[in-house]
């Protein structure tokens, strides 16, 4: 391939823009290999009062509308859990930031992103208005700090997160079918704040009577772990989310300048929540006997490692955190 034809190439990129973190899967702008990244930066409107010693870590963006947003790991995030997040400038900035961080600055991209089931459908129909609103929002511009090259978003598609995870379950990386697509498959997406259950029938319909959203997720684990730390160490300190996230992942936390082993406490909270979520899923799906599979995806599934064991037909993909993003990417490759 000549240098010029490579430059004019339009790269396929999928961005699963969740409330807790942004997951990106796409073709590497230089090597063409598949990139898979999680961007956990926080965003807030306005200029932050912070300045960075290292010169990195804080990025300021300006939207086409003229508003300024600061993205950094060092600031407290604005709550992304509001109606309209998916069609907001905040969302557009986060998606563009993820693209820039993964090397798509100055590159032309075909972007595909998702909406949660509850936002993608209105009653039993696709919510065209909402889908179009998200599409148009992502087509609007964002400019970066110091004239930094931003991605050129040539085309935007919006899929449904659960259907994306279904795609990832059914197709392997070569787009060959690896699981039967004709039956009914439940996708259970355990996220930060919510757990989405969606029964996908034949790959093109959702059984709404068995689908829905529960307000339980990994953030509830953080809350309980914090309370347990307070009890165990007789302290009242607040901890930022990323510290609790790390504590849950590693089973240790630094207090009084010393690593403390809290693995038992974390294990107790995690297994309690795993049971709670499994019971919520059972409430919707019963024993799941008339389903082909119950597929557990989302970051919560990576944390609740044994949750698939609650169902004889339970299944957990290798990288449950990336299921939606990988599925969106497969979707764009299949549909062209
Ligand atoms: N292996 C892991 N161990 C512990 N926690 C994890 C692991 N992987 C992901 N998480 C946590 O799981 C949470 C949910 O991640 P996920 O990417 O599913 O969220 P999201 O899609 O942004 O949220 P939502 O579905 O609410 O929009 C995050 O807080 C993340 O830090
Ligand atoms: Mg999600």
Coordinates of C-alpha atoms and ligand atoms in Angstrom, one line a residue:
X1 CA 0.0 0.0 0.0
X2 CA 1.4 3.4 -0.9
X3 CA 1.7 6.1 1.7
X4 CA -1.1 8.2 0.0
X5 CA -3.6 5.4 -0.1
X6 CA -3.0 4.6 3.5
X7 CA -3.6 8.2 4.5
X8 CA -6.9 8.3 2.7
X9 CA -8.1 5.1 4.3
X10 CA -11.1 5.3 6.6
X11 CA -10.6 3.2 9.7
X12 CA -13.3 1.3 11.5
X13 CA -13.5 2.0 15.2
X14 CA -16.0 0.9 17.8
X15 CA -16.5 2.8 21.0
X16 CA -18.6 1.4 23.8
X17 CA -19.2 4.6 25.7
X18 CA -20.5 3.3 29.1
X19 CA -21.3 5.5 32.1
X20 CA -18.2 4.1 34.0
X21 CA -15.6 3.8 31.3
X22 CA -15.0 4.0 27.6
X23 CA -14.0 0.9 25.7
X24 CA -12.5 1.1 22.3
X25 CA -11.8 -1.6 19.6
X26 CA -10.5 -0.7 16.2
X27 CA -7.9 -0.9 13.6
X28 CA -4.6 0.5 14.7
X29 CA -4.0 3.7 12.6
X30 CA -0.4 2.7 11.7
X31 CA -0.1 -1.1 11.9
X32 CA -3.7 -2.1 11.1
X33 CA -3.7 -4.5 14.0
X34 CA -6.7 -4.6 16.3
X35 CA -6.5 -2.1 19.2
X36 CA -8.4 -2.8 22.4
X37 CA -8.3 -0.1 25.0
X38 CA -10.1 1.1 28.1
X39 CA -10.0 4.8 28.8
X40 CA -11.1 5.6 32.4
X41 CA -10.6 9.4 32.3
X42 CA -13.0 11.7 34.0
X43 CA -14.6 14.7 32.4
X44 CA -16.1 17.9 33.6
X45 CA -17.4 21.1 32.0
X46 CA -15.2 24.1 32.3
X47 CA -11.5 24.7 32.8
X48 CA -10.1 22.9 35.8
X49 CA -8.1 24.7 38.4
X50 CA -5.4 22.0 38.1
X51 CA -2.2 22.3 36.4
X52 CA 0.0 19.3 35.7
X53 CA 3.7 19.1 36.8
X54 CA 4.4 16.5 34.1
X55 CA 2.7 18.4 31.4
X56 CA 0.5 15.4 30.7
X57 CA -2.7 14.0 32.2
X58 CA -5.0 17.0 31.7
X59 CA -6.6 17.7 28.4
X60 CA -8.9 20.6 27.5
X61 CA -11.4 20.3 24.6
X62 CA -13.7 22.8 23.0
X63 CA -17.0 21.7 21.4
X64 CA -18.4 23.2 18.2
X65 CA -21.0 24.9 20.5
X66 CA -18.1 26.7 22.2
X67 CA -18.1 25.0 25.6
X68 CA -14.9 23.9 27.3
X69 CA -14.4 20.5 28.9
X70 CA -11.5 19.2 31.0
X71 CA -10.6 15.5 30.8
X72 CA -8.2 14.0 33.2
X73 CA -7.6 11.2 35.7
X74 CA -6.9 13.7 38.4
X75 CA -10.3 15.4 38.6
X76 CA -13.5 14.4 40.1
X77 CA -15.8 13.4 37.2
X78 CA -19.2 15.0 36.6
X79 CA -21.9 12.4 37.1
X80 CA -22.4 10.8 33.7
X81 CA -25.5 9.1 34.9
X82 CA -28.1 11.6 33.7
X83 CA -30.9 11.3 31.1
X84 CA -29.4 12.6 27.9
X85 CA -25.8 11.6 28.6
X86 CA -25.7 9.7 25.3
X87 CA -26.6 12.8 23.3
X88 CA -24.6 15.2 25.3
X89 CA -21.4 17.2 24.6
X90 CA -19.9 15.4 27.6
X91 CA -20.3 12.1 25.7
X92 CA -19.0 13.6 22.5
X93 CA -15.9 14.8 24.3
X94 CA -15.3 11.5 26.0
X95 CA -15.6 9.6 22.7
X96 CA -13.2 12.0 20.9
X97 CA -10.8 11.8 23.8
X98 CA -10.8 8.0 23.6
X99 CA -10.1 8.3 19.8
X100 CA -7.2 10.7 20.3
X101 CA -5.7 8.6 23.1
X102 CA -5.7 5.6 20.8
X103 CA -3.9 7.4 18.0
X104 CA -6.8 8.4 15.7
X105 CA -6.0 12.1 15.8
X106 CA -5.9 13.4 12.2
X107 CA -7.3 10.1 10.9
X108 CA -10.6 9.4 9.1
X109 CA -12.8 7.1 11.0
X110 CA -16.1 5.2 10.6
X111 CA -17.4 5.3 14.1
X112 CA -19.8 2.8 15.7
X113 CA -21.1 3.3 19.2
X114 CA -24.0 1.9 21.2
X115 CA -27.0 2.7 23.3
X116 CA -28.2 0.7 26.3
X117 CA -31.3 -1.4 25.5
X118 CA -33.6 0.9 27.5
X119 CA -32.5 3.9 25.3
X120 CA -32.3 2.0 22.0
X121 CA -36.0 0.9 22.2
X122 CA -39.1 2.8 23.0
X123 CA -41.8 0.4 23.9
X124 CA -41.2 -2.4 21.4
X125 CA -39.9 -0.3 18.5
X126 CA -36.4 1.1 17.8
X127 CA -36.3 4.7 19.2
X128 CA -35.3 6.3 15.9
X129 CA -35.4 9.8 17.3
X130 CA -33.0 8.9 20.1
X131 CA -30.7 6.9 17.8
X132 CA -30.6 9.8 15.3
X133 CA -29.9 12.3 18.1
X134 CA -26.9 10.3 19.3
X135 CA -25.7 10.0 15.7
X136 CA -26.0 13.7 15.0
X137 CA -24.3 14.6 18.3
X138 CA -21.2 12.6 17.4
X139 CA -21.0 14.2 14.0
X140 CA -20.5 17.6 15.6
X141 CA -17.0 18.8 16.1
X142 CA -14.6 18.9 19.1
X143 CA -11.3 20.7 18.9
X144 CA -8.4 19.7 21.0
X145 CA -5.8 21.6 23.1
X146 CA -3.1 23.5 21.2
X147 CA -4.6 22.8 17.8
X148 CA -4.0 19.1 18.3
X149 CA -5.2 17.0 15.3
X150 CA -8.6 15.5 16.0
X151 CA -10.1 12.5 14.4
X152 CA -12.2 13.1 11.3
X153 CA -15.5 11.3 11.9
X154 CA -16.7 10.4 8.4
X155 CA -19.6 8.3 9.5
X156 CA -21.4 7.4 12.7
X157 CA -23.6 4.4 13.4
X158 CA -25.4 3.6 16.6
X159 CA -26.1 0.0 17.7
X160 CA -27.8 -1.6 20.7
X161 CA -25.3 -2.7 23.3
X162 CA -26.9 -6.0 24.1
X163 CA -27.3 -6.9 20.4
X164 CA -23.6 -6.0 20.0
X165 CA -22.7 -8.5 22.8
X166 CA -24.8 -11.0 21.0
X167 CA -22.8 -10.4 17.8
X168 CA -19.6 -11.0 19.7
X169 CA -21.0 -14.2 21.2
X170 CA -22.2 -15.6 17.8
X171 CA -19.2 -14.6 15.6
X172 CA -15.5 -15.2 16.2
X173 CA -12.8 -12.8 15.2
X174 CA -12.8 -14.0 11.6
X175 CA -16.5 -13.4 11.5
X176 CA -17.2 -17.1 11.3
X177 CA -20.2 -18.4 13.3
X178 CA -19.1 -20.0 16.5
X179 CA -22.5 -20.3 18.3
X180 CA -26.0 -21.1 17.1
X181 CA -27.8 -17.8 16.2
X182 CA -31.3 -19.1 15.7
X183 CA -32.5 -19.6 19.3
X184 CA -33.0 -17.2 22.3
X185 CA -30.0 -15.9 24.1
X186 CA -30.0 -13.8 27.2
X187 CA -27.3 -11.1 27.4
X188 CA -26.6 -9.9 31.0
X189 CA -24.5 -6.8 31.0
X190 CA -23.2 -5.9 34.4
X191 CA -22.0 -2.4 34.4
X192 CA -21.1 0.3 36.9
X193 CA -24.5 1.4 38.0
X194 CA -26.9 -1.0 36.3
X195 CA -27.3 -4.6 35.1
X196 CA -29.1 -4.9 31.7
X197 CA -30.8 -8.1 30.9
X198 CA -31.8 -8.5 27.2
X199 CA -33.2 -11.7 25.6
X200 CA -32.2 -11.6 21.9
X201 CA -34.3 -13.8 19.7
X202 CA -32.8 -15.0 16.4
X203 CA -30.4 -12.0 16.4
X204 CA -32.9 -9.5 15.2
X205 CA -35.5 -9.1 18.0
X206 CA -35.6 -8.5 21.7
X207 CA -38.1 -10.3 23.9
X208 CA -39.1 -7.2 25.9
X209 CA -41.2 -9.2 28.4
X210 CA -38.0 -10.9 29.7
X211 CA -35.7 -7.9 29.3
X212 CA -35.0 -4.9 31.5
X213 CA -32.6 -2.9 33.7
X214 CA -31.8 -3.4 37.4
X215 CA -30.2 -0.7 39.4
X216 CA -27.3 -2.8 40.7
X217 CA -23.7 -2.9 39.5
X218 CA -20.1 -2.6 40.5
X219 CA -20.5 0.8 42.1
X220 CA -22.6 -0.9 44.8
X221 CA -19.6 -3.1 45.5
X222 CA -17.4 0.0 46.0
X223 CA -20.0 1.5 48.4
X224 CA -20.1 -1.7 50.5
X225 CA -16.3 -2.2 50.5
X226 CA -15.9 1.4 51.7
X227 CA -18.3 0.8 54.6
X228 CA -16.5 -2.5 55.5
X229 CA -13.1 -0.6 55.5
X230 CA -14.7 2.0 57.8
X231 CA -15.8 -0.7 60.2
X232 CA -12.6 -2.7 60.1
X233 CA -10.2 0.1 60.5
X234 CA -12.5 2.4 62.5
X235 CA -12.0 5.3 60.2
X236 CA -14.4 7.7 58.3
X237 CA -12.3 8.8 55.4
X238 CA -13.7 9.2 51.9
X239 CA -11.9 7.4 49.1
X240 CA -12.0 8.4 45.4
X241 CA -13.6 5.9 43.0
X242 CA -10.3 4.9 41.4
X243 CA -8.9 4.0 44.8
X244 CA -11.8 1.8 45.6
X245 CA -11.7 0.3 42.2
X246 CA -8.0 -0.6 42.7
X247 CA -8.8 -1.9 46.2
X248 CA -11.4 -4.2 44.8
X249 CA -9.1 -5.4 42.0
X250 CA -6.0 -6.0 44.2
X251 CA -7.5 -6.8 47.7
X252 CA -5.2 -4.2 49.2
X253 CA -5.4 -0.5 50.1
X254 CA -2.9 1.9 51.4
X255 CA -3.8 3.4 54.8
X256 CA -1.4 5.4 57.0
X257 CA 1.3 4.9 54.3
X258 CA 1.1 1.1 54.6
X259 CA -0.5 -1.5 52.3
X260 CA -3.3 -3.3 54.2
X261 CA -4.6 -6.7 53.1
X262 CA -8.4 -6.4 52.7
X263 CA -8.8 -9.4 50.4
X264 CA -11.2 -11.2 52.8
X265 CA -13.4 -8.2 53.2
X266 CA -13.5 -7.7 49.4
X267 CA -14.2 -11.3 48.7
X268 CA -17.2 -11.3 51.1
X269 CA -18.7 -8.2 49.5
X270 CA -18.1 -9.4 46.0
X271 CA -19.7 -12.8 46.6
X272 CA -22.7 -11.2 48.3
X273 CA -23.2 -9.0 45.3
X274 CA -22.7 -11.8 42.9
X275 CA -25.5 -13.7 44.6
X276 CA -27.7 -10.6 44.6
X277 CA -27.3 -10.0 40.9
X278 CA -27.7 -13.7 40.0
X279 CA -31.0 -13.7 41.9
X280 CA -32.2 -10.6 40.0
X281 CA -31.4 -12.3 36.7
X282 CA -33.2 -15.4 37.9
X283 CA -36.2 -13.3 38.7
X284 CA -36.4 -12.3 35.0
X285 CA -35.3 -15.5 33.3
X286 CA -36.4 -18.2 35.8
X287 CA -34.0 -21.1 35.5
X288 CA -33.3 -20.1 31.9
X289 CA -34.2 -23.6 30.8
X290 CA -35.8 -22.4 27.6
X291 CA -32.9 -20.2 26.6
X292 CA -29.9 -21.4 24.6
X293 CA -27.4 -19.4 26.7
X294 CA -27.1 -16.8 29.4
X295 CA -24.1 -14.7 28.4
X296 CA -22.5 -12.5 31.1
X297 CA -20.7 -9.4 29.8
X298 CA -19.6 -6.0 31.1
X299 CA -16.9 -5.1 33.6
X300 CA -19.1 -6.5 36.4
X301 CA -18.8 -10.0 34.8
X302 CA -15.0 -9.6 34.9
X303 CA -15.3 -9.0 38.6
X304 CA -18.0 -11.6 39.5
X305 CA -15.9 -14.4 37.9
X306 CA -18.2 -17.3 38.9
X307 CA -21.6 -15.8 38.2
X308 CA -22.1 -17.8 35.0
X309 CA -22.1 -20.9 37.2
X310 CA -25.5 -20.0 38.5
X311 CA -27.0 -21.3 35.2
X312 CA -26.2 -24.6 33.5
X313 CA -26.2 -22.8 30.2
X314 CA -24.3 -19.8 31.7
X315 CA -21.4 -18.5 29.5
X316 CA -18.7 -15.9 30.0
X317 CA -16.6 -14.7 27.1
X318 CA -12.8 -14.3 27.6
X319 CA -12.9 -10.5 27.8
X320 CA -16.5 -9.8 29.1
X321 CA -15.5 -6.1 29.6
X322 CA -15.0 -5.8 25.8
X323 CA -18.0 -7.8 24.6
X324 CA -20.1 -4.8 23.5
X325 CA -17.1 -3.0 21.8
X326 CA -15.9 -6.1 20.1
X327 CA -19.5 -6.9 18.9
X328 CA -20.0 -3.3 17.6
X329 CA -16.7 -3.7 15.7
X330 CA -17.8 -7.0 14.2
X331 CA -21.1 -5.4 13.3
X332 CA -19.5 -2.6 11.3
X333 CA -17.3 -5.2 9.5
X334 CA -20.2 -7.4 8.6
X335 CA -22.5 -4.5 7.5
X336 CA -19.6 -2.7 5.8
Ligands
LIG1 N1 -11.5 -7.3 36.2 C1 -12.2 -6.4 36.9 N2 -12.1 -6.5 38.3 C2 -12.8 -5.5 39.0 N3 -13.6 -4.6 38.5 C3 -13.6 -4.5 37.2 C4 -12.9 -5.4 36.3 N4 -13.2 -5.1 35.1 C5 -14.0 -4.0 35.1 N5 -14.3 -3.6 36.4 C6 -15.1 -2.5 36.8 O1 -16.5 -2.8 36.4 C7 -17.2 -1.6 36.3 C8 -18.1 -1.7 35.2 O2 -17.4 -1.7 33.9 P1 -18.1 -1.5 32.5 O3 -17.1 -1.2 31.5 O4 -19.1 -2.6 32.3 O5 -19.0 -0.2 32.8 P2 -19.8 0.8 31.9 O6 -20.2 0.0 30.7 O7 -19.1 2.0 31.7 O8 -21.1 1.0 32.8 P3 -22.6 1.1 32.5 O9 -23.0 -0.3 32.0 O10 -23.3 1.3 33.9 O11 -22.8 2.1 31.5 C9 -16.2 -0.5 36.3 O12 -16.2 0.3 37.5 C10 -14.8 -1.2 36.2 O13 -13.8 -0.5 36.8
LIG2 MG1 -21.6 -1.0 29.6

